[in-house]
Coordinates of C-alpha atoms in Angstrom, one line a residue:
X1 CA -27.4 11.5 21.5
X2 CA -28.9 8.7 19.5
X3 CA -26.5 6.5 17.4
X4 CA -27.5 4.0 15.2
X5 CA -25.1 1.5 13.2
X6 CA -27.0 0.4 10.0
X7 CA -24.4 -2.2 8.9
X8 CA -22.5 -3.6 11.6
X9 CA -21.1 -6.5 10.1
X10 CA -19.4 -4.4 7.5
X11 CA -16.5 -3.9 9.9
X12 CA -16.5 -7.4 11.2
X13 CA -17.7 -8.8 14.1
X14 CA -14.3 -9.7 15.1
X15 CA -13.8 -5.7 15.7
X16 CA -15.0 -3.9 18.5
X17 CA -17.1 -0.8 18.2
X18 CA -17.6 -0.5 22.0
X19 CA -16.2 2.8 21.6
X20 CA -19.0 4.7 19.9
X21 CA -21.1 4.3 23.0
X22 CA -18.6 7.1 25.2
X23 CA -21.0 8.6 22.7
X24 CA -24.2 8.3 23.7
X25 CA -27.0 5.8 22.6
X26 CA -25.8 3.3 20.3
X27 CA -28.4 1.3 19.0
X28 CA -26.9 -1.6 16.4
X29 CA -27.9 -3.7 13.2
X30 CA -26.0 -5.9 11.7
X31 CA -27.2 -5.1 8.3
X32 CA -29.6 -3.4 6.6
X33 CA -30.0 -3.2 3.3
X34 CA -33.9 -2.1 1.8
X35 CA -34.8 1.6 1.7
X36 CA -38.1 0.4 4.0
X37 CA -35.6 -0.8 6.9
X38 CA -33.3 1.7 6.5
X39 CA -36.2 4.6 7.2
X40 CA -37.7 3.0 9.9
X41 CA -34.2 2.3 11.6
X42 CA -33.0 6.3 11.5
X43 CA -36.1 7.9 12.2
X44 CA -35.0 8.6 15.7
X45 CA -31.3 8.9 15.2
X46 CA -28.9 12.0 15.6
X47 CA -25.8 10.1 13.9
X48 CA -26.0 7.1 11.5
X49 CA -23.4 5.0 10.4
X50 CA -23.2 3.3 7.5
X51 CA -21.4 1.9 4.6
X52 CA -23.8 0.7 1.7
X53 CA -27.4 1.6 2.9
X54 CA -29.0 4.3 0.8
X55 CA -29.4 7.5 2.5
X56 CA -31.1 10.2 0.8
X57 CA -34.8 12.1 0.8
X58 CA -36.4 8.9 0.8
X59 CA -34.9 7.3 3.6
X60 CA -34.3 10.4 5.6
X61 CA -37.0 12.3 5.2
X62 CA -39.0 11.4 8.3
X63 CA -35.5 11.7 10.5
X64 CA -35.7 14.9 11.8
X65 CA -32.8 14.6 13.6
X66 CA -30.3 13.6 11.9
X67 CA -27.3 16.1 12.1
X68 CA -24.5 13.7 10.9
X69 CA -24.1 10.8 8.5
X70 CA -20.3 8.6 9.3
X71 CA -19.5 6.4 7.0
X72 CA -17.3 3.3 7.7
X73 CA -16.0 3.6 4.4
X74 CA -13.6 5.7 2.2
X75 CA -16.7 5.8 -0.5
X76 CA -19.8 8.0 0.1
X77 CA -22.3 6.8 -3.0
X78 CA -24.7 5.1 -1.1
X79 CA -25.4 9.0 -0.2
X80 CA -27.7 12.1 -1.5
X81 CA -25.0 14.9 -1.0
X82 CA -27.1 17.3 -2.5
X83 CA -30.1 16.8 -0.3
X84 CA -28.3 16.0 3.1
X85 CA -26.1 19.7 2.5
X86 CA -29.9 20.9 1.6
X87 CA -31.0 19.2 5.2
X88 CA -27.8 20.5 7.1
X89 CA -26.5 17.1 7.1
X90 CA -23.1 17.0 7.5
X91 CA -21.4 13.7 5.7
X92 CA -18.2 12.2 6.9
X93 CA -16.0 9.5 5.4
X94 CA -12.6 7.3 6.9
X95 CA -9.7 7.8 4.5
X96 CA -6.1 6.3 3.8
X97 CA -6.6 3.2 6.2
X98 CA -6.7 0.6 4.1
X99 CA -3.7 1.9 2.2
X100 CA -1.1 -0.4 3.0
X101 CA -3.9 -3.6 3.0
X102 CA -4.8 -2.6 -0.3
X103 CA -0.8 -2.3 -1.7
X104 CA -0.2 -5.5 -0.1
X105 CA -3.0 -7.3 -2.1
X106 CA -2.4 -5.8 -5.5
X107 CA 1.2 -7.8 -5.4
X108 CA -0.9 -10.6 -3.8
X109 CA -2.8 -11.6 -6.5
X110 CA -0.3 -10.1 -9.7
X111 CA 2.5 -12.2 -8.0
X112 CA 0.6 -15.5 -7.8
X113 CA -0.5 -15.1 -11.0
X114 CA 2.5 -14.7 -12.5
X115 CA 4.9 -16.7 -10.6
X116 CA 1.7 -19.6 -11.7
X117 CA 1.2 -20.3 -7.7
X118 CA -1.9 -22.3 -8.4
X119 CA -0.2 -24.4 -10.6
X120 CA 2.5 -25.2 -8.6
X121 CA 0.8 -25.8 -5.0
X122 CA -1.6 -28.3 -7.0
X123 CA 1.3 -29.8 -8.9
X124 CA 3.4 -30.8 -5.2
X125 CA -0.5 -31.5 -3.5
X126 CA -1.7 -33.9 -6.5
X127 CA 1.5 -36.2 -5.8
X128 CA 3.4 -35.6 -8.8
X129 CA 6.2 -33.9 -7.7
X130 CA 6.8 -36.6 -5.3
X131 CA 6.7 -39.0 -8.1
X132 CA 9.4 -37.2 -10.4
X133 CA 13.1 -38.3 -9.8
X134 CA 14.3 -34.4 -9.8
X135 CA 14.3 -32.0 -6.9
X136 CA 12.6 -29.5 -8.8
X137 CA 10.3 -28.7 -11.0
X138 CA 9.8 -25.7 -13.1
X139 CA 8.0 -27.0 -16.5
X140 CA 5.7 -23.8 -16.5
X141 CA 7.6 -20.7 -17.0
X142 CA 7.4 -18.1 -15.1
X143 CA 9.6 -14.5 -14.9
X144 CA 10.6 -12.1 -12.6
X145 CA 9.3 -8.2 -12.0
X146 CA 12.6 -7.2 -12.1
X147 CA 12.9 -5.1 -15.5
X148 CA 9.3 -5.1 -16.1
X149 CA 7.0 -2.3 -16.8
X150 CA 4.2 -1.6 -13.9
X151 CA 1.2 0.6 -15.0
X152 CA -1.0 2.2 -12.7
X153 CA -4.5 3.9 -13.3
X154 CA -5.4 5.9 -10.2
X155 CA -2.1 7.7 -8.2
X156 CA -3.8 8.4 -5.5
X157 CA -2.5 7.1 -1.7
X158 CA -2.9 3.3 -2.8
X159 CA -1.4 3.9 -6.4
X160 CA 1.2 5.7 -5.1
X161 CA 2.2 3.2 -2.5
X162 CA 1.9 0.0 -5.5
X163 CA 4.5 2.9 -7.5
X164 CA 6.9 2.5 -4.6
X165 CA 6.5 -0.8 -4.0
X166 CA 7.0 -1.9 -7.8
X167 CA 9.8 0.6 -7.8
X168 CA 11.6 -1.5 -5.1
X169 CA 11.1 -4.3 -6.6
X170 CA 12.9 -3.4 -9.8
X171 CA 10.0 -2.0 -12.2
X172 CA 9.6 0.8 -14.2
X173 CA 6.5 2.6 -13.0
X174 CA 4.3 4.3 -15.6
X175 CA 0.7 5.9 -14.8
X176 CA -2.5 7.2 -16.3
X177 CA -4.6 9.9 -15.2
X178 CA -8.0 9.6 -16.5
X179 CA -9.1 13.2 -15.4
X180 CA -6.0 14.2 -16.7
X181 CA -6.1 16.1 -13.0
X182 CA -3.2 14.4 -11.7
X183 CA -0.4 16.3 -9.2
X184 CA 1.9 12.8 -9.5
X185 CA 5.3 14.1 -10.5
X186 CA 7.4 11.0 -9.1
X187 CA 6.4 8.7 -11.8
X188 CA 6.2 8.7 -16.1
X189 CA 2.5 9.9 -16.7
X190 CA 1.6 8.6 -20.3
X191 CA -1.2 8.3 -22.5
X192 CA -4.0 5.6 -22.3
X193 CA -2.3 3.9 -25.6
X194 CA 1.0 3.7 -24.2
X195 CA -0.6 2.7 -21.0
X196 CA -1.8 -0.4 -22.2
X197 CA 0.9 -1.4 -25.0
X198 CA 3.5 -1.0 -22.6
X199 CA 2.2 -2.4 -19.2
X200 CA 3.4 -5.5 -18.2
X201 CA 1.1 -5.7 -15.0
X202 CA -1.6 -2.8 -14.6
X203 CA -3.1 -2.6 -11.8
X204 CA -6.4 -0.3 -11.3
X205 CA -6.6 2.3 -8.3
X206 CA -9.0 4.6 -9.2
X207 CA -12.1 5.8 -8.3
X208 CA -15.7 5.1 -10.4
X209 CA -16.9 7.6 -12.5
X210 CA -18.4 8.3 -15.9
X211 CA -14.7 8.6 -16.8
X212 CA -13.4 4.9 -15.4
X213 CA -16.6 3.3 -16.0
X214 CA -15.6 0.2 -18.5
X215 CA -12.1 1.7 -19.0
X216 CA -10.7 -1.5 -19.4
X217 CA -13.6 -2.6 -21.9
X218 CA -12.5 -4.8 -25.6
X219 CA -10.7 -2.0 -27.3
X220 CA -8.6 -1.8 -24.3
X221 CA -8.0 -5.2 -23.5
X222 CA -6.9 -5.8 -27.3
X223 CA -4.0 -3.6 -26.9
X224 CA -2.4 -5.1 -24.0
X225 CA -0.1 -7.5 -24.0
X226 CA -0.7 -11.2 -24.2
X227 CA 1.3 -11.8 -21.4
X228 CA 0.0 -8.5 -19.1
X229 CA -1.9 -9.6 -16.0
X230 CA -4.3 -6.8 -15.1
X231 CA -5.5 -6.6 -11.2
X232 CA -8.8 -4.3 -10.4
X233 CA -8.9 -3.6 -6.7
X234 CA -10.8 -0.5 -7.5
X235 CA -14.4 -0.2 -8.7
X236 CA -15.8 -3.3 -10.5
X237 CA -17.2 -1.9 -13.6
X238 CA -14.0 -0.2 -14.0
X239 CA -13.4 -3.3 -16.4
X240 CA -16.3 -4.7 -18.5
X241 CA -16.7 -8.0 -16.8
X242 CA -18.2 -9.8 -20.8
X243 CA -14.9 -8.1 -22.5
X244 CA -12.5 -9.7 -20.0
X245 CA -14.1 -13.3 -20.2
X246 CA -13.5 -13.0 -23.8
X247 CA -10.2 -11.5 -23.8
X248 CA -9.0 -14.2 -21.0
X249 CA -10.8 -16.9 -23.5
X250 CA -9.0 -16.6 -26.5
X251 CA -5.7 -15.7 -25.0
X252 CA -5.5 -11.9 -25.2
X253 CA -4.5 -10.8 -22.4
X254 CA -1.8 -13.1 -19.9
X255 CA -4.2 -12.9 -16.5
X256 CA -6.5 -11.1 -14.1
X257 CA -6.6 -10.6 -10.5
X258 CA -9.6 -9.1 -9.1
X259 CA -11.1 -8.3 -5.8
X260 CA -14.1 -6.3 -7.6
X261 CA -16.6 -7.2 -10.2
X262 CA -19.5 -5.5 -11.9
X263 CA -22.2 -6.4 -9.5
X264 CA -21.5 -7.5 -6.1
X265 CA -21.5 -10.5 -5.2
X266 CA -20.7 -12.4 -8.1
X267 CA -23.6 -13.6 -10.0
X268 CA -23.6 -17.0 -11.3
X269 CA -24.5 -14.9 -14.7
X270 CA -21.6 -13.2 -15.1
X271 CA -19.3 -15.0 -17.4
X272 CA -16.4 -14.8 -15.6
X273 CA -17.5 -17.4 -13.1
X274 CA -17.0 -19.8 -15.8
X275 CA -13.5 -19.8 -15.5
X276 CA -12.1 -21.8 -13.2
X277 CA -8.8 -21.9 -13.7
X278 CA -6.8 -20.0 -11.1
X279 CA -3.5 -19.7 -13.4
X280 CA -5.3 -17.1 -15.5
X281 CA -8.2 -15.9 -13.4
X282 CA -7.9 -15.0 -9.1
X283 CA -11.3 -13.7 -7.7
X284 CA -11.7 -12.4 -4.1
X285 CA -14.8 -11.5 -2.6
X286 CA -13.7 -7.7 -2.0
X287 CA -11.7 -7.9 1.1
X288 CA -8.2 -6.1 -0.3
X289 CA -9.2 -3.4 2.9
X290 CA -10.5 -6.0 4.8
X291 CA -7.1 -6.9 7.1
X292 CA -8.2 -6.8 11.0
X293 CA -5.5 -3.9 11.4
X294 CA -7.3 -1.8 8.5
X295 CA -10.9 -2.4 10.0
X296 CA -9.9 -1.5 13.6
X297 CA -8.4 2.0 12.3
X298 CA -11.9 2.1 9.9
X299 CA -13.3 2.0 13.5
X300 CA -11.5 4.4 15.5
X301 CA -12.0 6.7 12.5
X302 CA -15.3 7.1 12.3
X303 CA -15.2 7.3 16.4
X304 CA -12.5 10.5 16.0
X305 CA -15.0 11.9 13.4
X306 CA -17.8 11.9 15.8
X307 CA -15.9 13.4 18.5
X308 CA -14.4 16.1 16.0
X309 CA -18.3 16.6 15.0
X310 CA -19.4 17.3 18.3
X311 CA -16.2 19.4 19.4
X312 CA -17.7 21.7 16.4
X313 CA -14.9 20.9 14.1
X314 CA -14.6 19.4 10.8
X315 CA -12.9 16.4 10.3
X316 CA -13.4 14.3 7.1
X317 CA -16.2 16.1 5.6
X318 CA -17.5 15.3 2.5
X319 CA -20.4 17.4 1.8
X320 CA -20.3 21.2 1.5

């Protein structure tokens, strides 16, 4: 049995994948990204695991035998479903284990934002609050959660955790479903309108589609609040990247935080890398899954789904 790891680096090389090899033959690459690498790497393989590298007829088509495709992802784009069902390719994903990771930096970024943490932490590091005669300083308002209204697009496992976790902390949870599919029946479901008008901090969960694509585009952005602060830790060009540099500009909207943009990584073109003021504008480089904790169980997923695959049972399976 022939393993071969197209994107090693994805999980980190702070994270073992020693495991795989009770396995068989594990043959690793750190990364591999053109559709030229990616055929010659597989030819010879019987599992591949990936994350981004495109696998479909025209990087598969000289693997004979290929019988399984593991992702070390939740996400499963980067493959031809159709064709590898067609092949007898069976496709394999990690779910729900960058759940909690996920939660955790959705209040991350909303809560710095609107507490003003960047603000602050330059205001003691620049020297002026030793220079003021009072033991405190609070000049820039900020205001609790407590009372406020949290919207969510996307109540899945992560929405529904960032529900409970607003919840606790004294909001009123509110949620959109932009299927209109949704089995949520914990939380107010409302229209995309009352979505936005009422949101006091929306926060995106949901997956990309022809539906979410520039959901949060002008139109949207004009309706919200100018005090909201919106956080996308879904799918980049769930918000239009151009609308939200304009809406952030002229004072539409109260903040963003977001760990995914339009095209990854950020290019120097896209406007919103000419803000550089933290206070209304946070940017990670997509790491809200990225905790060591959440990559080790990415890991030991994709090692259970191979061993489920070659007990002859289906675990994970994404393709028909």
């Amino acid at each position: 049995m022939k393993i071969v790891i197209l994107e090693r680096n994805s999980v980190g090389t702070d994270v073992s994948v020693d495991r795989l090899r009770e396995f068989g033959e594990v043959v690793i690459y750190d990364n591999t990204v053109t559709i030229e690498e990616v055929r010659d790497r597989v030819k010879d393989a019987d599992i591949v695991i990936a994350n981004k590298s495109p696998l479909g007829e025209e990087t598969l088509k000289d693997a004979p035998g290929i019988r399984l495709i593991c992702e070390f992802a939740t996400g499963y784009d980067n493959c031809d479903l159709a064709y590898c069902t067609a092949r007898g390719i069976r496709v394999v994903n990690v779910r729900d284990y960058c759940t909690a990771m996920v939660a955790q930096h959705t209040f991350t970024l909303a809560l710095a934002l609107s507490q003003k943490l960047p603000y602050y932490d330059s205001y003691v590091k620049s020297g002026q609050y030793s220079a003021q005669g009072r033991f405190s300083y609070f000049d820039v308002p900020f205001y609790e959660l407590e009372g406020k209204t949290w919207g969510i697009v996307g109540m899945g496992n992560i929405g529904r955790r960032v529900a409970k976790i607003a919840e606790a902390l004294g909001c009123r949870v509110i949620f959109h479903s932009i299927t209109g599919n949704s089995s949520c029946r914990e939380y107010t479901r409302v229209d995309k309108e009352t979505l936005l008008t009422e949101s006091d901090f929306l926060s995106l969960h949901c997956p990309l589609s022809d539906l979410s694509r520039n959901f949060i585009d002008r139109e949207a952005l004009g309706k919200m609040k100018k005090t909201a602060v919106l956080v996308n830790v879904a799918r980049g060009p769930v918000v239009n990247n151009a609308d939200l540099y304009q809406a952030l500009e002229a004072g539409e909207i109260g903040a963003a935080g977001l760990d995914v943009v339009e095209k990854e990584p950020l290019e120097p073109g896209n406007p919103l890398s000419l803000i550089k003021d933290s206070n209304r504008l946070i940017i990670t480089p997509h790491l809200a899954w990225a905790s060591v904790e959440a990559r080790k169980r990415c890991v030991e997923e994709a090692c259970l789904n191979i061993a489920a695959f070659l007990r002859g049972e289906e675990r994970n399976v994404v393709n028909p």
